[in-house]
Backbone as CSV, one residue per row, in Angstrom:
resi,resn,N_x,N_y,N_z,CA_x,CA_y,CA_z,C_x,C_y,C_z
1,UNK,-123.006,148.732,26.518,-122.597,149.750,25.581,-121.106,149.589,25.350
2,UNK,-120.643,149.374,24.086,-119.090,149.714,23.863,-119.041,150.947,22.736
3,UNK,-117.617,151.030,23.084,-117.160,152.608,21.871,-115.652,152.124,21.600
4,UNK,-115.499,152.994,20.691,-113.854,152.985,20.587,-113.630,154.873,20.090
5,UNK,-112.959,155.149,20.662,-112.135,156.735,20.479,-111.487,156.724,19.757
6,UNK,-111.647,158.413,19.348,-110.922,158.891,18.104,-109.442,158.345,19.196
7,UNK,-109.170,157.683,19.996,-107.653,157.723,20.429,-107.263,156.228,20.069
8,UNK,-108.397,155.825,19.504,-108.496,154.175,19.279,-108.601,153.311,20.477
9,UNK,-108.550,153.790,21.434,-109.406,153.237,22.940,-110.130,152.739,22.742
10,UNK,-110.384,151.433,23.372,-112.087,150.916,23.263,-112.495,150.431,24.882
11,UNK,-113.619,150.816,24.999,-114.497,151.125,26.117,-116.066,150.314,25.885
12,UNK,-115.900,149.022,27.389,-117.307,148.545,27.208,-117.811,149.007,28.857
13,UNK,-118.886,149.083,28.882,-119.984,149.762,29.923,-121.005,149.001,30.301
14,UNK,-121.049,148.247,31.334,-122.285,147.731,31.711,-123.001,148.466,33.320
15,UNK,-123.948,148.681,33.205,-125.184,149.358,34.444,-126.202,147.685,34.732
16,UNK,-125.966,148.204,36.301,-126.865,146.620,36.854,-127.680,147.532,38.066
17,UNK,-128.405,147.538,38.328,-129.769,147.729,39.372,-128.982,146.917,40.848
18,UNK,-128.704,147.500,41.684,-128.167,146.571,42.737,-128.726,147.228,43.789
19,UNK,-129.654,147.083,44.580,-130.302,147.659,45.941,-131.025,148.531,45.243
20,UNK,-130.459,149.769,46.261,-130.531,151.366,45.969,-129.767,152.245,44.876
21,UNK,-128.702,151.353,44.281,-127.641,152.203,43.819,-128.017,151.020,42.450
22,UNK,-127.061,151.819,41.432,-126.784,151.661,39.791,-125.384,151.446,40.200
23,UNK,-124.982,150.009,39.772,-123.541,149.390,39.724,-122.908,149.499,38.176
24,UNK,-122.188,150.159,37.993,-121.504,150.523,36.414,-120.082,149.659,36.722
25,UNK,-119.674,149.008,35.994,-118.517,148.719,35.332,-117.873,148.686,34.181
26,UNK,-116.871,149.698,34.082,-115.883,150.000,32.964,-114.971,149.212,32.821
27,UNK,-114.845,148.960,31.409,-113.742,148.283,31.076,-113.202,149.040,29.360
28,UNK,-111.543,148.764,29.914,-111.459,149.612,28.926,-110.085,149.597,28.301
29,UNK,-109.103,150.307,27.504,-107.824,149.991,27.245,-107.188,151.272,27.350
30,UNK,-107.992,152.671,28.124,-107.432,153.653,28.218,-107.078,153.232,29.516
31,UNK,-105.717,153.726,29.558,-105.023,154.196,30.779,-105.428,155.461,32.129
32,UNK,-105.994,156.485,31.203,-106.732,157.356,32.010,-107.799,156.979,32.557
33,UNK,-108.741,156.052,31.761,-109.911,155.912,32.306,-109.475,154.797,33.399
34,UNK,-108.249,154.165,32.983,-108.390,153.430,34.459,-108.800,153.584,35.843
35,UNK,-107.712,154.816,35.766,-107.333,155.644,37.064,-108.167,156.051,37.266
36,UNK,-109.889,156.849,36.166,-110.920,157.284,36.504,-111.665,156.172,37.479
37,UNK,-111.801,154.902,37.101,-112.426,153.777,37.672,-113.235,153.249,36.978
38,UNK,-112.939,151.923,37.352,-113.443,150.753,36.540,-114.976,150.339,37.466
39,UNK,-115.008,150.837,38.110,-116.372,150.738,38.720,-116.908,151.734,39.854
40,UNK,-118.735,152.435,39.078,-118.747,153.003,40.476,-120.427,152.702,40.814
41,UNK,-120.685,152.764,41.924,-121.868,152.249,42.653,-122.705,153.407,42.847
42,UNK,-123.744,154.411,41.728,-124.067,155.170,41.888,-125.587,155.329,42.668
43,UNK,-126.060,156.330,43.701,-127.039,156.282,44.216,-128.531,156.524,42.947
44,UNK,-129.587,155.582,43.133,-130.615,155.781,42.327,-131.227,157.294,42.947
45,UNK,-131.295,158.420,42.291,-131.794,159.516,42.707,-132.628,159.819,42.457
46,UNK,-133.255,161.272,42.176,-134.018,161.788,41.053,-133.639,161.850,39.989
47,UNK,-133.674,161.060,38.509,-133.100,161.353,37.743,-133.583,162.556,36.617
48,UNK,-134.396,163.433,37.129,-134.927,164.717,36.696,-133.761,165.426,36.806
49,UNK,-133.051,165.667,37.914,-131.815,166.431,38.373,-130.796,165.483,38.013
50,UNK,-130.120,165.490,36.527,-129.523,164.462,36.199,-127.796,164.931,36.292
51,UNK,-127.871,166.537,36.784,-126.505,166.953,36.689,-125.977,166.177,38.096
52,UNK,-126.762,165.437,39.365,-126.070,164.975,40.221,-125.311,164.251,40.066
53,UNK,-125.127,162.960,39.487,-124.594,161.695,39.185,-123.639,162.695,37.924
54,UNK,-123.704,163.339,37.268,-122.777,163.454,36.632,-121.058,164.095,37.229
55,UNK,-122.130,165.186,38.302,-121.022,165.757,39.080,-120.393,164.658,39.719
56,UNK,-121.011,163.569,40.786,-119.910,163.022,40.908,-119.010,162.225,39.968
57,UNK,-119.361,161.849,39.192,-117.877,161.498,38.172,-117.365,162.256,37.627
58,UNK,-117.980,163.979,37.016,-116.666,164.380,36.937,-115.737,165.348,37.982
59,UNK,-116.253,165.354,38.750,-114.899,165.712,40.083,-114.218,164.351,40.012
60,UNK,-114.485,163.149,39.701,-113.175,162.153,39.917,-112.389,162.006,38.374
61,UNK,-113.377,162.706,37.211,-112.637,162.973,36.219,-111.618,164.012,36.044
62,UNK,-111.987,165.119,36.914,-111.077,166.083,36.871,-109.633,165.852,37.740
63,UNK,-109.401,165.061,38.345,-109.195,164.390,39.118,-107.794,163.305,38.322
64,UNK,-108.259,162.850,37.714,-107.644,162.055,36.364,-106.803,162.633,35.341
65,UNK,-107.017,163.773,35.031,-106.715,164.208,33.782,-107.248,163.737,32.810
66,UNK,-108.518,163.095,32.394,-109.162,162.894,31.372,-109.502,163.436,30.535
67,UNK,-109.038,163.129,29.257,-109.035,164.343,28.582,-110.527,164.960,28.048
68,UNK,-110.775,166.179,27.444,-111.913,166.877,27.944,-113.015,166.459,26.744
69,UNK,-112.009,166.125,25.770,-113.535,165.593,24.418,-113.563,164.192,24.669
70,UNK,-113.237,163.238,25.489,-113.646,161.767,25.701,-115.017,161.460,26.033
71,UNK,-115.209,160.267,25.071,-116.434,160.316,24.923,-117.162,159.111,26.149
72,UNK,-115.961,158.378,27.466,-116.873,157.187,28.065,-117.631,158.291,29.531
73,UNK,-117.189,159.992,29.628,-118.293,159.960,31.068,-119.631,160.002,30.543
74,UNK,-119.927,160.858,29.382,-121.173,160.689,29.105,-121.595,159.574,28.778
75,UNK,-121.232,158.236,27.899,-121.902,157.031,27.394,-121.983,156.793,28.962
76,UNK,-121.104,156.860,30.468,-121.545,156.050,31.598,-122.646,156.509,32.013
77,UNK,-122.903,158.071,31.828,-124.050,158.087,32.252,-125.501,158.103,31.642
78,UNK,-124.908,157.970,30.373,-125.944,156.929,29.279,-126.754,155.562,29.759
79,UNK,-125.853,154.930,29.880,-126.000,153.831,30.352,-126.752,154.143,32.277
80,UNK,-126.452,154.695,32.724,-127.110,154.839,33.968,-128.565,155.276,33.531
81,UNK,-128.815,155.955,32.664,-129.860,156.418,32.820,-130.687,155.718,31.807
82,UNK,-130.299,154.634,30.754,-131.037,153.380,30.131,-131.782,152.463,31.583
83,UNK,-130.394,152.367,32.280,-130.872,150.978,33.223,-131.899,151.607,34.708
84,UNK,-131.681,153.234,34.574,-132.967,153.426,35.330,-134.234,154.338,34.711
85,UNK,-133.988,153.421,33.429,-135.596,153.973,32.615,-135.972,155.219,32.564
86,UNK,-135.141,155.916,32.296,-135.017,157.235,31.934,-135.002,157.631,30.644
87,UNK,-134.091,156.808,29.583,-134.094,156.539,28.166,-134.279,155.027,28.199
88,UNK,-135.743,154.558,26.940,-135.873,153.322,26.789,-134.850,152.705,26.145
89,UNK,-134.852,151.222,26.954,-134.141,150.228,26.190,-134.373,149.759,24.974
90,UNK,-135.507,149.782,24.873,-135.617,149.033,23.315,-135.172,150.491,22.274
91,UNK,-135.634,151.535,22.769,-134.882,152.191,21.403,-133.918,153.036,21.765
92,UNK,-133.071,152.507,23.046,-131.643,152.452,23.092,-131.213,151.352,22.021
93,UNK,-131.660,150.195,22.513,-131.064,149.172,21.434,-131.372,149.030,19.542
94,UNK,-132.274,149.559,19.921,-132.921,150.080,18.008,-131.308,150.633,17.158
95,UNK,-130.671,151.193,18.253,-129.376,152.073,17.610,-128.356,151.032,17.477
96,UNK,-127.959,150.785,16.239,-126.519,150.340,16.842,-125.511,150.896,16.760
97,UNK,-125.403,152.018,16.888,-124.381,153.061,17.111,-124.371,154.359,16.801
98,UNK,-123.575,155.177,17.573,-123.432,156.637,17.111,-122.361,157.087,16.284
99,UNK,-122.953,157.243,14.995,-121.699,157.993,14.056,-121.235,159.541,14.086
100,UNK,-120.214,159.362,14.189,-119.167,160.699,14.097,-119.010,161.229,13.113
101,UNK,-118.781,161.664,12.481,-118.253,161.843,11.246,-117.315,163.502,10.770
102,UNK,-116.110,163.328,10.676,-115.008,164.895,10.791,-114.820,164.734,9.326
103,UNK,-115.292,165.674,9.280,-115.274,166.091,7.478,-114.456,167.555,7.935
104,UNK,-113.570,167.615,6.493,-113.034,169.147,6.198,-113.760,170.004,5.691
105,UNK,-114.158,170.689,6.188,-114.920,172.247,5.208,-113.934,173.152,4.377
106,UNK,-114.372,172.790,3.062,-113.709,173.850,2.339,-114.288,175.268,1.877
């Protein structure tokens, strides 16, 4: 998965199956997300109870100062939950992207 932010950041995301745990690596050109981490080794859980894995990244987001509309904790745990078949791959990949779109209301 890659993105680029309304901050013009760009962010690629890969999830790998390693043992027991979901291996994510970030890569990215934000500075914050550095410090968030460029890699974390998450336990395969229940992914019914999907607020677990989120909590732990964001206590290390809060942690960061990341700012609060960034869009890579959720795509990471996008991606965690593609690579443990939670959301299919093929119509994960059907998408090729999510549009934004900030229009003015008059």
């Amino acid at each position: 998965m890659s993105l680029e932010n309304i901050c013009r950041n760009r962010t690629t995301i890969l999830a790998q199956h390693e043992g027991k745990n979901t291996r994510i690596n970030v890569n990215t050109t934000c500075e914050k997300i550095k410090k968030w981490g460029n890699e974390f080794n998450l336990p395969k859980i229940d992914l019914m109870d999907k607020d677990v894995a989120f909590d732990l990244l964001n206590k290390k987001r809060e942690m960061c100062s990341i700012c609060s509309n960034c869009y890579v904790p959720p795509t990471v745990m996008s991606a965690y939950w593609i690579e443990n078949e939670k959301i299919s791959k093929d119509v994960a990949c059907g998408y090729k992207g999510v549009d934004i779109k900030f229009e003015e209301i008059k």
